[in-house]
Coordinates of C-alpha atoms in Angstrom, one line a residue:
X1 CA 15.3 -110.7 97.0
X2 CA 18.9 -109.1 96.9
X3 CA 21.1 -111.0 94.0
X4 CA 24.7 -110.7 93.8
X5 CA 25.3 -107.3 92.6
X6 CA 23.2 -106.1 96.2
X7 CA 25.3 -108.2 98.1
X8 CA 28.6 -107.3 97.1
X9 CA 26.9 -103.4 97.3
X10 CA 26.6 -104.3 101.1
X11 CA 30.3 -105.9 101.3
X12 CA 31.8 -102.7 100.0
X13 CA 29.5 -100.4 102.7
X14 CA 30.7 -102.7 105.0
X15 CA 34.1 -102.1 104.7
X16 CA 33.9 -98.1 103.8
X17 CA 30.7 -96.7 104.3
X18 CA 32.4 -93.4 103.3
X19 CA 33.4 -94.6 100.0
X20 CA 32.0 -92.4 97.0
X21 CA 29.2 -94.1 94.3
X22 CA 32.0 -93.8 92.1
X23 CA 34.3 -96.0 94.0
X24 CA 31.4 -98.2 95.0
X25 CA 30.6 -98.6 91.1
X26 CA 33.5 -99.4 89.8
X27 CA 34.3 -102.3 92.5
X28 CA 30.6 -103.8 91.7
X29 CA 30.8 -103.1 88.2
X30 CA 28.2 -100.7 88.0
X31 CA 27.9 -96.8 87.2
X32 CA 28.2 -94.6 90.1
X33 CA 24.9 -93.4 89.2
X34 CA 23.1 -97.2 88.9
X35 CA 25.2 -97.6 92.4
X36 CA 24.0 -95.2 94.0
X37 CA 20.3 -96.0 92.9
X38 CA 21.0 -99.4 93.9
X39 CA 21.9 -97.8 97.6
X40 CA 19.0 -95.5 97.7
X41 CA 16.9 -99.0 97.2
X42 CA 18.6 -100.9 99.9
X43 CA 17.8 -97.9 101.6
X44 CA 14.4 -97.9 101.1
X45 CA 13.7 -101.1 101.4
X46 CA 15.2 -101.2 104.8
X47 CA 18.3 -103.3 104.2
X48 CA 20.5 -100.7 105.1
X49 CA 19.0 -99.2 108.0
X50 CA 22.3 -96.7 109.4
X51 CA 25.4 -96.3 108.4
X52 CA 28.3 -96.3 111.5
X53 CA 32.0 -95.7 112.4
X54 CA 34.5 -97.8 114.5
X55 CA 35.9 -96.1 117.1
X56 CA 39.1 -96.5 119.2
X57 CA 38.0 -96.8 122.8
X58 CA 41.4 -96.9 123.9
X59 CA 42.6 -93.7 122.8
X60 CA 39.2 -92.3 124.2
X61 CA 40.4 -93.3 127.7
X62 CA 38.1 -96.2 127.9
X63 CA 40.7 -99.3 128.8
X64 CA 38.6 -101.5 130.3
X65 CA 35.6 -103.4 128.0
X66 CA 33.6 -105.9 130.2
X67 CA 30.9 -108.3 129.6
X68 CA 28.6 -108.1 132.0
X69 CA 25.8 -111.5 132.6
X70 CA 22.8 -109.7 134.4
X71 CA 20.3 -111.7 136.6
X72 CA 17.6 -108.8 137.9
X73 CA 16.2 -109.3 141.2
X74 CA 12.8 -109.5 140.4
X75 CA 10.6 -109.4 137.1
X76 CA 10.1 -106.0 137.1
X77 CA 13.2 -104.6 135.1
X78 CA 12.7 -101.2 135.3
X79 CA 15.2 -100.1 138.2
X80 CA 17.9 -101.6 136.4
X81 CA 16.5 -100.2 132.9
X82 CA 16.9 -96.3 134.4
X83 CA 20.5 -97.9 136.2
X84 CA 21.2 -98.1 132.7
X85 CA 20.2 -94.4 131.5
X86 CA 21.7 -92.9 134.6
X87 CA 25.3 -94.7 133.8
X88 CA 24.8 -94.3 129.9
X89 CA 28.2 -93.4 129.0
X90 CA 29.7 -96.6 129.9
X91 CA 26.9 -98.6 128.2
X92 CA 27.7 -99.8 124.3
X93 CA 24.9 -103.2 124.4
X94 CA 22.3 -104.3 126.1
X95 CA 20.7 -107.1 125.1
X96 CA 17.9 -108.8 126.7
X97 CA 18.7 -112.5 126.4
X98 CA 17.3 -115.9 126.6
X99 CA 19.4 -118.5 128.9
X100 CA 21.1 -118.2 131.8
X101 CA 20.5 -114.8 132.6
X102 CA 18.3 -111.6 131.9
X103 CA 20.6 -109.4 130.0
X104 CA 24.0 -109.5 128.1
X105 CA 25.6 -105.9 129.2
X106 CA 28.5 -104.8 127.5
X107 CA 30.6 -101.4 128.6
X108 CA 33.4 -100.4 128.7
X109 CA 34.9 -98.0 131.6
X110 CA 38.1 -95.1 132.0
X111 CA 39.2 -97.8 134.7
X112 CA 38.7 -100.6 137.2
X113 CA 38.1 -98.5 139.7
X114 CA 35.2 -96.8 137.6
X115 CA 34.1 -100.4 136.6
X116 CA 34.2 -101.5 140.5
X117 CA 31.6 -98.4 141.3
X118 CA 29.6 -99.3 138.9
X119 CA 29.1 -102.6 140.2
X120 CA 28.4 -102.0 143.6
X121 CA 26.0 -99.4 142.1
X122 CA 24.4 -102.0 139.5
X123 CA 24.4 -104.7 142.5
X124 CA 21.0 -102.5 144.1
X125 CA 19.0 -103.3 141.2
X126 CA 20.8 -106.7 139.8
X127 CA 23.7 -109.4 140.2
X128 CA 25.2 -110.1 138.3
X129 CA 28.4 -112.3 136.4
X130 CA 31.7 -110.2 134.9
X131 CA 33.7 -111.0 132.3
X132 CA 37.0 -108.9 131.4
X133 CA 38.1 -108.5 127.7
X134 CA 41.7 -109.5 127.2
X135 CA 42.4 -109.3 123.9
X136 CA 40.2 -108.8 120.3

């Protein structure tokens, strides 16, 4: 059971995942040391399972982000799984879903052009329902 010490431990990660033990002692009013063990715990324990960055999409030439509804044309998902691993760069989530449809893609592409090829490409093994990002 985490109390309020591991909590605000994973509040701090969440916001700087860089930030030293020192730091991250100090702002849970612990050692860096007993922080740090504290980590190593959440760690183990499987709490903390990676640690991540956010990245600008925009300034790495990917402009358009899409949600992507997919309904697969028969049970058998696994031409649209390999779709998938062929077209990997534009991929961020796929998530196999309950509801309406099978899958909840989400990419993001250099350009609507790019996004309209891999449509017509994704339509062989799927259809599927777009939705456009405007704005975060």
């Amino acid at each position: 059971m985490l109390d309020n010490t591991d909590l605000s431990i994973i509040d701090e990660l969440s916001k700087n995942s860089r930030i030293t033990m020192k730091d991250l002692g100090e702002k849970v009013h612990l050692t860096g040391q007993a922080a740090s063990t504290r980590v190593a715990k959440l760690e183990d324990n499987g709490v903390i399972e990676s640690y991540t960055i956010n990245v600008n999409h925009i300034k790495l030439g990917s402009n358009v982000h899409a949600f992507i509804n997919i309904y697969t044309k028969s049970p058998y998902h696994e031409p649209y799984l390999s779709f998938l691993k062929a077209q990997q760069q534009f991929i961020v989530n796929n998530f196999k879903i309950s509801g309406d449809s099978c899958y909840l893609l989400e990419g993001r592409f250099p350009s609507n052009e790019v996004l309209d090829q891999f449509l017509v490409d994704l339509n062989k093994h799927a259809n599927y329902k777009l939705s456009i990002v405007i704005s975060k």
